[in-house]
mmCIF file of C-alpha atoms and ligand atoms in Angstrom:
data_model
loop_
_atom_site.group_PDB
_atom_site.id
_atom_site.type_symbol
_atom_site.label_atom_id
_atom_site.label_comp_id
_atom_site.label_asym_id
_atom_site.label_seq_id
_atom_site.Cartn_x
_atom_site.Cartn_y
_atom_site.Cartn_z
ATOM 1 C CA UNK D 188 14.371 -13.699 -5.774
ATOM 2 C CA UNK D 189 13.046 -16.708 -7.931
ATOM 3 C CA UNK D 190 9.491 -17.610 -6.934
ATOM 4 C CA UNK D 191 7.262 -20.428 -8.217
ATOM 5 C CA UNK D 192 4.011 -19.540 -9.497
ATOM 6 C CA UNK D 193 1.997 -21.157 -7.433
ATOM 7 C CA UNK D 194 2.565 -17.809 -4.867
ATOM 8 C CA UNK D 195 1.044 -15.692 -7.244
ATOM 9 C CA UNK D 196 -1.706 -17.942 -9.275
ATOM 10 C CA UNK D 197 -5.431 -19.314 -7.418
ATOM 11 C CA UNK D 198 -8.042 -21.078 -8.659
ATOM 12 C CA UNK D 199 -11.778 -20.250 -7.891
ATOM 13 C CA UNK D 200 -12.782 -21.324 -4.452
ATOM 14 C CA UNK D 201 -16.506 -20.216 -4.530
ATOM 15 C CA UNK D 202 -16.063 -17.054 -2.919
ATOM 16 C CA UNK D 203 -15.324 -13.260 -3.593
ATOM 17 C CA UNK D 204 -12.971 -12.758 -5.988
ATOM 18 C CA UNK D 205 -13.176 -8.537 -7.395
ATOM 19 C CA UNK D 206 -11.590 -7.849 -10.944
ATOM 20 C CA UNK D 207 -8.559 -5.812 -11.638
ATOM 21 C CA UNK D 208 -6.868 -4.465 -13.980
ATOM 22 C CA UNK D 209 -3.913 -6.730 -15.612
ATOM 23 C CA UNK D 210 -0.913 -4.101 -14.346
ATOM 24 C CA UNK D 211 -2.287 -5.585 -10.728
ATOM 25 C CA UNK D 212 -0.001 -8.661 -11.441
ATOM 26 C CA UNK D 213 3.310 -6.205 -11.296
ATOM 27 C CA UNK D 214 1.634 -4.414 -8.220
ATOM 28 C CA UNK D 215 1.136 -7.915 -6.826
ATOM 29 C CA UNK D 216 5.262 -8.893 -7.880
ATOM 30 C CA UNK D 217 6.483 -5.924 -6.077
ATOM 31 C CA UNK D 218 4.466 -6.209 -2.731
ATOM 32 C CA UNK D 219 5.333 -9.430 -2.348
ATOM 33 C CA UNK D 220 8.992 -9.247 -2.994
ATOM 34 C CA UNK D 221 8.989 -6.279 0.003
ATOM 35 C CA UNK D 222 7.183 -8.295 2.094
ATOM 36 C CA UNK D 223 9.670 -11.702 1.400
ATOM 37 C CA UNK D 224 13.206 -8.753 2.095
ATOM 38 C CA UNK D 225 11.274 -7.299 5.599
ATOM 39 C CA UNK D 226 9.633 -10.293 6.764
ATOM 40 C CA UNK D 227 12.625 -12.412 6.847
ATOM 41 C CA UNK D 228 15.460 -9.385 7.283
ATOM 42 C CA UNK D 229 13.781 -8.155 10.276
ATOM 43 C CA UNK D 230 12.720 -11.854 11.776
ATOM 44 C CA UNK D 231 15.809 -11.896 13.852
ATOM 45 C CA UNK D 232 15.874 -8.458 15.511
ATOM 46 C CA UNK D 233 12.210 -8.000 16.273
ATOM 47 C CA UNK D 234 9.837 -9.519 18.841
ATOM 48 C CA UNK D 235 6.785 -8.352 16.766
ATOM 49 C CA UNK D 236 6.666 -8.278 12.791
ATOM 50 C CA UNK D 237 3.302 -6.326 12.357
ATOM 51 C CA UNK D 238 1.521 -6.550 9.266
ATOM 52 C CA UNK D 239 -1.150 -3.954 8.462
ATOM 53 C CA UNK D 240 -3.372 -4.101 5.065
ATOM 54 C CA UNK D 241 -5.544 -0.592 5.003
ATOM 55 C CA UNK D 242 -7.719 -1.729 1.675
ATOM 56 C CA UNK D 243 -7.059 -5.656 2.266
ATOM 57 C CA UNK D 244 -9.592 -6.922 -0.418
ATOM 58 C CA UNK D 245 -10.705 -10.433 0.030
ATOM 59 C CA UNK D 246 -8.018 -12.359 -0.751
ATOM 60 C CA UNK D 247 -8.052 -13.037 -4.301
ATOM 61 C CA UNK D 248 -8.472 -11.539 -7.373
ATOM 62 C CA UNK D 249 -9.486 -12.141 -11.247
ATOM 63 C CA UNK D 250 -7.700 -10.359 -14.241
ATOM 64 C CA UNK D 251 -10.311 -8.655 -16.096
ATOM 65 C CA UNK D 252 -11.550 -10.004 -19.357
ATOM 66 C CA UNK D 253 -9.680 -13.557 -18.261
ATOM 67 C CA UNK D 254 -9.779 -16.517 -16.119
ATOM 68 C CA UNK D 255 -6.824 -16.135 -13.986
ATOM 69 C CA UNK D 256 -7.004 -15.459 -10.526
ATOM 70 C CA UNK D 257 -4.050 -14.324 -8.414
ATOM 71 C CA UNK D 258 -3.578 -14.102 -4.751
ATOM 72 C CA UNK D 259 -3.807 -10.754 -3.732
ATOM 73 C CA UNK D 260 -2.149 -8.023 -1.091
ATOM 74 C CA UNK D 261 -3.404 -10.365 2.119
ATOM 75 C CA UNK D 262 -2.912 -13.829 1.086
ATOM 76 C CA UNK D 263 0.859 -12.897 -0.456
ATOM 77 C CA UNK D 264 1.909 -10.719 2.785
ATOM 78 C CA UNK D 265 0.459 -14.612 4.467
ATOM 79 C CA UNK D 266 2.831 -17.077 1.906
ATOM 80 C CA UNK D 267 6.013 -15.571 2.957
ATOM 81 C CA UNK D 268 8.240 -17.599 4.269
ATOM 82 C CA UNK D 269 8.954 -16.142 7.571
ATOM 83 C CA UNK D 270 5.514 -15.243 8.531
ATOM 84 C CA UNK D 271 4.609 -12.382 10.360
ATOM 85 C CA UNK D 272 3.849 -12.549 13.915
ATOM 86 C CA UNK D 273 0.308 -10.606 13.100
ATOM 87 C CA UNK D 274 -1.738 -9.332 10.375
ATOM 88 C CA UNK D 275 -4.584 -6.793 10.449
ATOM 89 C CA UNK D 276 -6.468 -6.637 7.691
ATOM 90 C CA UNK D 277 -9.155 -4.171 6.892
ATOM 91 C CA UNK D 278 -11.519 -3.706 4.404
ATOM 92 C CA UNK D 279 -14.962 -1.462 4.112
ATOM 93 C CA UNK D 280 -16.272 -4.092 2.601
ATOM 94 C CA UNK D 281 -17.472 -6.152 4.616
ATOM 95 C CA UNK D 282 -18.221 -9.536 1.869
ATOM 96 C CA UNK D 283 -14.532 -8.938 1.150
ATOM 97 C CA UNK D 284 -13.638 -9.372 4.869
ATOM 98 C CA UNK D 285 -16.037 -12.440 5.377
ATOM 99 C CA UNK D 286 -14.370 -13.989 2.493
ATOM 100 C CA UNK D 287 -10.623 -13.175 3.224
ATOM 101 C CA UNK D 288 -11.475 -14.637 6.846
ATOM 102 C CA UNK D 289 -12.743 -17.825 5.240
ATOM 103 C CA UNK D 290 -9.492 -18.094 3.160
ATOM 104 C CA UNK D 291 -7.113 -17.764 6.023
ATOM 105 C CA UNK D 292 -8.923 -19.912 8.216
ATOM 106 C CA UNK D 293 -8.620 -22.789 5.627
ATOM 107 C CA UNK D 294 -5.094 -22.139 4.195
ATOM 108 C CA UNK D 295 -3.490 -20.540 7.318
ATOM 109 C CA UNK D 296 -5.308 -21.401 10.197
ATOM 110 C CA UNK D 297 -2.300 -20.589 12.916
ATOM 111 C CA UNK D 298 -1.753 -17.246 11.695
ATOM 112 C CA UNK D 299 -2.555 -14.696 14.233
ATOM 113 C CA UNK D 300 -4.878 -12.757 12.306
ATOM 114 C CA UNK D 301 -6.992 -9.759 12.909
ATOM 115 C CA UNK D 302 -10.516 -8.559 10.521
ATOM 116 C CA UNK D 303 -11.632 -4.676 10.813
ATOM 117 C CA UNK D 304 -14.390 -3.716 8.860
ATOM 118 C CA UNK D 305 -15.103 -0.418 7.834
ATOM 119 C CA UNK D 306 -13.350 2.969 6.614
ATOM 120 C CA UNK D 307 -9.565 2.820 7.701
ATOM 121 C CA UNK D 308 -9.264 6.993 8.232
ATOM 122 C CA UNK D 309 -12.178 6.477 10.481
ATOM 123 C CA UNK D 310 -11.335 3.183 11.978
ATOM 124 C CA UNK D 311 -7.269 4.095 12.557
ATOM 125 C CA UNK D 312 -7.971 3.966 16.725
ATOM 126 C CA UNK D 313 -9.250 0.637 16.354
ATOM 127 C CA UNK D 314 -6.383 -0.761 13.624
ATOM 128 C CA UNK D 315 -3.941 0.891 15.999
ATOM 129 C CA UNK D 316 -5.245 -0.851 19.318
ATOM 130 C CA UNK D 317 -4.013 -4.332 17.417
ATOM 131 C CA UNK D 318 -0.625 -3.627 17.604
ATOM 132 C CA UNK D 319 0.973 -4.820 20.444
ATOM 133 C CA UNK D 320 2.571 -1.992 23.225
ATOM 134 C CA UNK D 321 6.575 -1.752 22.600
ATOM 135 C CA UNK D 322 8.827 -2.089 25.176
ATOM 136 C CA UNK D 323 12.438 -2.882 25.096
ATOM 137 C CA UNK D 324 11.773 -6.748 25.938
ATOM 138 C CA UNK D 325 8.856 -6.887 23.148
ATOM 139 C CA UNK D 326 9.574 -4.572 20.754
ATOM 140 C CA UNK D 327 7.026 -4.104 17.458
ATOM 141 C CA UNK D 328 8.271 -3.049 13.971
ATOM 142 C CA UNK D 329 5.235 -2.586 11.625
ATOM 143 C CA UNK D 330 4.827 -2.704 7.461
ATOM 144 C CA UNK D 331 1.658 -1.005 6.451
ATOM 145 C CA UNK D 332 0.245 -1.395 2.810
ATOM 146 C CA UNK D 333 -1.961 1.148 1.911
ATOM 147 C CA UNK D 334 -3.765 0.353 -1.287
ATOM 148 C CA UNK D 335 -6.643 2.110 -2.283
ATOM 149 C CA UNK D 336 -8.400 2.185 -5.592
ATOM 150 C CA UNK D 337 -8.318 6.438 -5.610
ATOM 151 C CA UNK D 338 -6.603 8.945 -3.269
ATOM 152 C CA UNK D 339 -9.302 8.233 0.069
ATOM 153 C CA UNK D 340 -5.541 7.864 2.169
ATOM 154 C CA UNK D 341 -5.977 10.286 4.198
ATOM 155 C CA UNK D 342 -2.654 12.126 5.822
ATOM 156 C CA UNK D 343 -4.148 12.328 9.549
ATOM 157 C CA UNK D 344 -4.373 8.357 9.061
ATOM 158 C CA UNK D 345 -0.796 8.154 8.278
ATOM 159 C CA UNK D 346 0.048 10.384 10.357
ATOM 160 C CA UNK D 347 -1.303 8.687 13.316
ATOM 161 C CA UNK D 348 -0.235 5.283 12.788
ATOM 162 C CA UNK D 349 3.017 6.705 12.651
ATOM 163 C CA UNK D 350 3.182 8.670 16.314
ATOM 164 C CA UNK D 351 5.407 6.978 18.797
ATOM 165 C CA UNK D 352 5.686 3.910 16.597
ATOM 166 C CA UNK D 353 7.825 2.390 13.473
ATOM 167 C CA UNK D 354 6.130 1.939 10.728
ATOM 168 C CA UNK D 355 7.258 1.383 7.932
ATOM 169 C CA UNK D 356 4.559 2.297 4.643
ATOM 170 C CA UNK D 357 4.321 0.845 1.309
ATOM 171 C CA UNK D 358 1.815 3.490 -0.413
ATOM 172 C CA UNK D 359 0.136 3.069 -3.947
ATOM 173 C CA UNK D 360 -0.873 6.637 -4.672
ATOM 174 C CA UNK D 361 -3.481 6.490 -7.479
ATOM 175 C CA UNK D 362 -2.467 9.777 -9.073
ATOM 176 C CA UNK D 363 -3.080 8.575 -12.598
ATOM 177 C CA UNK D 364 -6.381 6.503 -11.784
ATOM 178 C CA UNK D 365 -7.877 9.455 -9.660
ATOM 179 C CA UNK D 366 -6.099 12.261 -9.235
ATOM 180 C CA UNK D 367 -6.182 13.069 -13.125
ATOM 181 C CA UNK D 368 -9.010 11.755 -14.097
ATOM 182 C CA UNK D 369 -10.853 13.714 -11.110
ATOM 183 C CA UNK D 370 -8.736 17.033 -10.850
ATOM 184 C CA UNK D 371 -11.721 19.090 -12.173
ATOM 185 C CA UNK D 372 -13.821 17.981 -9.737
ATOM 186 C CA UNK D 373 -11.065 18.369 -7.005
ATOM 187 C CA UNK D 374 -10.479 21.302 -7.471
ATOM 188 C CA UNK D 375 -13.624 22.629 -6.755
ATOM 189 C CA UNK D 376 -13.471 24.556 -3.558
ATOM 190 C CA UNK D 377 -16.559 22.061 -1.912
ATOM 191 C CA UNK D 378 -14.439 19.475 -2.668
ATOM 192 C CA UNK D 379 -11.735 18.165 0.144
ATOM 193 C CA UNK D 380 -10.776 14.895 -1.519
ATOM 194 C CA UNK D 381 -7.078 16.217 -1.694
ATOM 195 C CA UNK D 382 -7.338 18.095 0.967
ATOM 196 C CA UNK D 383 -8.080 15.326 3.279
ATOM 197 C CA UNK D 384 -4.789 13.350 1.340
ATOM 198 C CA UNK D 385 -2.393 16.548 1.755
ATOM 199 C CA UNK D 386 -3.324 17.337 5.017
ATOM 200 C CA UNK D 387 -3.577 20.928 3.594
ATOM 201 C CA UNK D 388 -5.971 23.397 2.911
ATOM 202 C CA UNK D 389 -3.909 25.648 1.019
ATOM 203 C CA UNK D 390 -2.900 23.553 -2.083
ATOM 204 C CA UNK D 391 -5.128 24.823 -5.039
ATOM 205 C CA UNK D 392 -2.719 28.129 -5.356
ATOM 206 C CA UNK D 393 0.381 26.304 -5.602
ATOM 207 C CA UNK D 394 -1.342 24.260 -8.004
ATOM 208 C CA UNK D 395 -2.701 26.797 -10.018
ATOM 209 C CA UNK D 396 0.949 28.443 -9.995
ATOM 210 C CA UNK D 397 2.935 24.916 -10.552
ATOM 211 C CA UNK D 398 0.116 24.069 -13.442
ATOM 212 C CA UNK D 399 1.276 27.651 -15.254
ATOM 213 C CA UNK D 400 5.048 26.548 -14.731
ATOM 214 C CA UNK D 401 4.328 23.084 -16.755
ATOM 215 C CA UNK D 402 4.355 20.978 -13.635
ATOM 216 C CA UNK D 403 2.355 17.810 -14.227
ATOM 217 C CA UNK D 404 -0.259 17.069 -11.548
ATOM 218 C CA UNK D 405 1.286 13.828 -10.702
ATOM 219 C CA UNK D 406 4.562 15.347 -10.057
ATOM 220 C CA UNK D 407 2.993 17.815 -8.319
ATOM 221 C CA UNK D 408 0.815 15.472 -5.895
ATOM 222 C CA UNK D 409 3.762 13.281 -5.356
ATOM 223 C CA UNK D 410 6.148 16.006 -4.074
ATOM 224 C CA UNK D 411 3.391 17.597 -2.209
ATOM 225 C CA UNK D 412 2.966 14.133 -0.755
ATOM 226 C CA UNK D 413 6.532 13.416 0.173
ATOM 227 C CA UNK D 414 7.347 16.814 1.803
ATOM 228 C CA UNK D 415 4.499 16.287 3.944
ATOM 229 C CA UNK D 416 6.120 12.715 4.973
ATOM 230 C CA UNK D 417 9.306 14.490 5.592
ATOM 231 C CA UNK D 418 7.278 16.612 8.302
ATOM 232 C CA UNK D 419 6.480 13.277 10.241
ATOM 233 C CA UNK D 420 10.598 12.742 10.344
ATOM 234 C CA UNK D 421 10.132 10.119 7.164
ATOM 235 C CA UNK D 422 12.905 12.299 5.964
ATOM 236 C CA UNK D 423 15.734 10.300 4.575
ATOM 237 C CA UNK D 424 16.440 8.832 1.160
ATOM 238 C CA UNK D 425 12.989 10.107 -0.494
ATOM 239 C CA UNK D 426 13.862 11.159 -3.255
ATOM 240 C CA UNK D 427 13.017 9.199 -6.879
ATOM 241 C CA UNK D 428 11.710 6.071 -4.142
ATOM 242 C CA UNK D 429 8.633 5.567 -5.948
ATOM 243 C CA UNK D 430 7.906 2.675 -9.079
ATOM 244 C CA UNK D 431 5.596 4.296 -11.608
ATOM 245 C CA UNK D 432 2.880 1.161 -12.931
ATOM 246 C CA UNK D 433 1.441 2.077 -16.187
ATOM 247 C CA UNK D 434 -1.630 0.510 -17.680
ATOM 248 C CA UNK D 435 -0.742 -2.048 -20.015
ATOM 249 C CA UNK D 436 -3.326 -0.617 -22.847
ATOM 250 C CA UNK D 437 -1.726 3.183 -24.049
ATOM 251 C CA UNK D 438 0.908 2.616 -21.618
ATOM 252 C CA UNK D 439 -0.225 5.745 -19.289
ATOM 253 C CA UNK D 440 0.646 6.451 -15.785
ATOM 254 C CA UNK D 441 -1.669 4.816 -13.817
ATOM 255 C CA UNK D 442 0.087 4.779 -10.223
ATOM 256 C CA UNK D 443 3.197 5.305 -8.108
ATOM 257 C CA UNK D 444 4.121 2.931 -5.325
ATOM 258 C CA UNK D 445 5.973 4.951 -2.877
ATOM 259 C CA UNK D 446 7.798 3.893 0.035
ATOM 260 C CA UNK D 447 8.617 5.397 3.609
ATOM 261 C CA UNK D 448 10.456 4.310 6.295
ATOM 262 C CA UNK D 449 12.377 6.379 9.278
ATOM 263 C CA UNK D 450 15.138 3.954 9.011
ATOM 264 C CA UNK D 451 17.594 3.162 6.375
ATOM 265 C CA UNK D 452 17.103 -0.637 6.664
ATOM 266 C CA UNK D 453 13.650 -0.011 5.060
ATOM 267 C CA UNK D 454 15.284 1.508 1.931
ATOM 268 C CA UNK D 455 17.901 -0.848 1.358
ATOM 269 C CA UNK D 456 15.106 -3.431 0.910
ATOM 270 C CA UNK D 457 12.498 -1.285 -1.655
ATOM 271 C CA UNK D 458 15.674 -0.372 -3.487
ATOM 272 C CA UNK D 459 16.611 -4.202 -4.422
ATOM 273 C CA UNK D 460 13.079 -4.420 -4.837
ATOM 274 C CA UNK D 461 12.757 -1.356 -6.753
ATOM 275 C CA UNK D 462 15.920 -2.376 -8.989
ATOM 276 C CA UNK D 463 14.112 -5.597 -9.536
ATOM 277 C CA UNK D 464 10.896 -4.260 -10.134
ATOM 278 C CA UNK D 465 11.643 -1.161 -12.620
ATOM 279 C CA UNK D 466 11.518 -2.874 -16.166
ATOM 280 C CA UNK D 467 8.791 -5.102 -15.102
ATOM 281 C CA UNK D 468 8.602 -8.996 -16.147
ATOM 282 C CA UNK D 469 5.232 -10.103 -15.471
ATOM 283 C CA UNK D 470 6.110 -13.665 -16.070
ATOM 284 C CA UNK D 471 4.533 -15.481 -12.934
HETATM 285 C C1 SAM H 796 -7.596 -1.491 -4.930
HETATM 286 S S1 SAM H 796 -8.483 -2.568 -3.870
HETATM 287 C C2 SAM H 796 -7.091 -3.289 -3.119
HETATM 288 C C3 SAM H 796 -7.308 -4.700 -2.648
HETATM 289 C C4 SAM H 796 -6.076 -5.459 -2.277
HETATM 290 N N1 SAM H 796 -5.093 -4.703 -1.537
HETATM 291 C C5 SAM H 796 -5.407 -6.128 -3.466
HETATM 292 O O1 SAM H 796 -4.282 -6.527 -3.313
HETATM 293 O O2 SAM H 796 -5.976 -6.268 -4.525
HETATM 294 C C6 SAM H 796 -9.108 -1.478 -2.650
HETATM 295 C C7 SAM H 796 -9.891 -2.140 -1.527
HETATM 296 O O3 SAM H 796 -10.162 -1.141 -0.539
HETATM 297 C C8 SAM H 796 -11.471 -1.293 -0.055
HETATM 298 N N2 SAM H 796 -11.825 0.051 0.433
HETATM 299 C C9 SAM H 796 -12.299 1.112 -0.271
HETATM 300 N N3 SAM H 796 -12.417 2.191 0.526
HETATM 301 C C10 SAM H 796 -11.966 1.808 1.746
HETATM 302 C C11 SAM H 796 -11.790 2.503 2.993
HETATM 303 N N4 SAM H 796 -12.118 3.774 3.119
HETATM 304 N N5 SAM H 796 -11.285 1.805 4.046
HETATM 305 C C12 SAM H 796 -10.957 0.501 3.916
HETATM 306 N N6 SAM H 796 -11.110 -0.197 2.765
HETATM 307 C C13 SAM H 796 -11.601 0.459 1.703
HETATM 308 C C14 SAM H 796 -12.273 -1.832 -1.210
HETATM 309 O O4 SAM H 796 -13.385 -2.573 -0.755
HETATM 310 C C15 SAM H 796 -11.228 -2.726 -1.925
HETATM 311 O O5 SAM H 796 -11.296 -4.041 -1.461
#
């Protein structure tokens, strides 16, 4: 997968553009090279490519402490080359949604495109209403990128975008960014941050156990994470399917992108991408 840079690099257009952190630009590499595998693999057997963006942003962002702007998660799942048949972005932001709009409307304007504002986990009904009914003469295949800054995923979200439907997920689990940083706080029993992202109550005693065995917290999370995706029949081929980003400063974990599919189509796409993707290049 060669790609010019002009996928990847923007200019200032006058209207939101958020900072991130420079490690976004492999984040950026890797969801697009997905998106370019599924987009065009599945374009032949599928009536409906669905496109869902949980934490869309606005379109565009800026490297911190720089001047160069990239194209971010919504605009790069829109430059593929086999577009999909819709996109539904949300954002609970809503100047991030008015700009994103504006973008696609000037650089895309056939793209059938729909804007949610507000909190995905309490939005999901109205995400999932987008999505067109499957039957055998229309049927839907759906990529979801979930992308938040912290671990506010939560599992009842997943889990129901994923009832009676395939969906494949691309999830960037901010274990590092959050989880760490925040455990303390988490752990608090008036706290239900992880909770709400296990879909369990009961994790703070096989924490406390795992923590006395030497388990890391981000190991931890992540198989907490993936047994609970097994339980929703995302079962096959999870093991080691996640890239670890680290920040580009004291090279520390900052986040795992983990993928789940039901089918093993999906994984024969994030492992080329994953092969690609593991000693990153962020040469754009
Ligand atoms: C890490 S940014 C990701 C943006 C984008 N995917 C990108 O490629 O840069 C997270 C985004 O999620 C939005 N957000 C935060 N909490 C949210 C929630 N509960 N529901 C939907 N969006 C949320 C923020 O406004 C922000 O734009």
């Amino acid at each position: 997968m060669n790609y010019t840079s002009e996928i990847f690099l923007s200019k200032d257009d006058g209207l939101l553009i958020p900072e991130i952190g420079s490690w976004g630009e492999n984040k950026y590499q890797i969801i697009y090279d997905y998106n370019v595998l599924f987009s065009t693999g599945m374009k032949k057997i599928w009536h409906n490519r669905i496109y869902i963006d949980l934490y869309s942003g606005s379109g565009k962002a800026r490297i911190r402490n720089t001047n160069k702007i990239l194209n971010s998660s919504a605009l790069l799942a829109l430059k593929v080359p086999d577009q999909y048949d819709k996109y539904i972005f949300c954002d609970i932001d809503e100047n991030n949604i008015n700009s994103l709009q504006k973008r696609v409307n000037n650089e895309f304007p056939s793209s059938n495109v729909s804007y949610i504002i507000g909190d995905c986990n309490k939005k999901i009904d109205d995400i999932l209403n987008e999505i067109p009914t499957y039957s055998t003469n229309n049927n839907v295949l759906t990529f979801c990128l979930i992308d938040p800054f912290s671990l506010e995923i939560e599992f009842e979200t997943i889990k129901k975008l994923g009832e009676n439907r395939l969906v494949d997920l691309l999830i960037l689990l901010a274990f590092g960014m959050d989880g760490k940083r925040n455990i303390n706080l988490y752990i608090k029993e008036n706290n239900n941050r992880i909770d709400n992202f296990l879909g369990l109550p009961d994790w703070r005693e096989r924490w406390i156990i795992e923590e006395k065995n030497g388990t890391n917290l981000v190991t931890f999370l992540a198989n907490e994470f993936t047994n609970k995706m097994k339980s929703l029949n995302y079962s096959r081929y999870t093991i080691n399917n996640y890239i670890s980003i680290r920040s580009d400063e004291k090279n520390l974990p900052l986040y795992h992108l983990m993928f789940f599919s039901k089918h093993p189509t999906g994984y024969k796409f994030w492992e080329k991408v994953r092969k690609r993707n593991i000693e990153p290049e962020l040469e754009f």
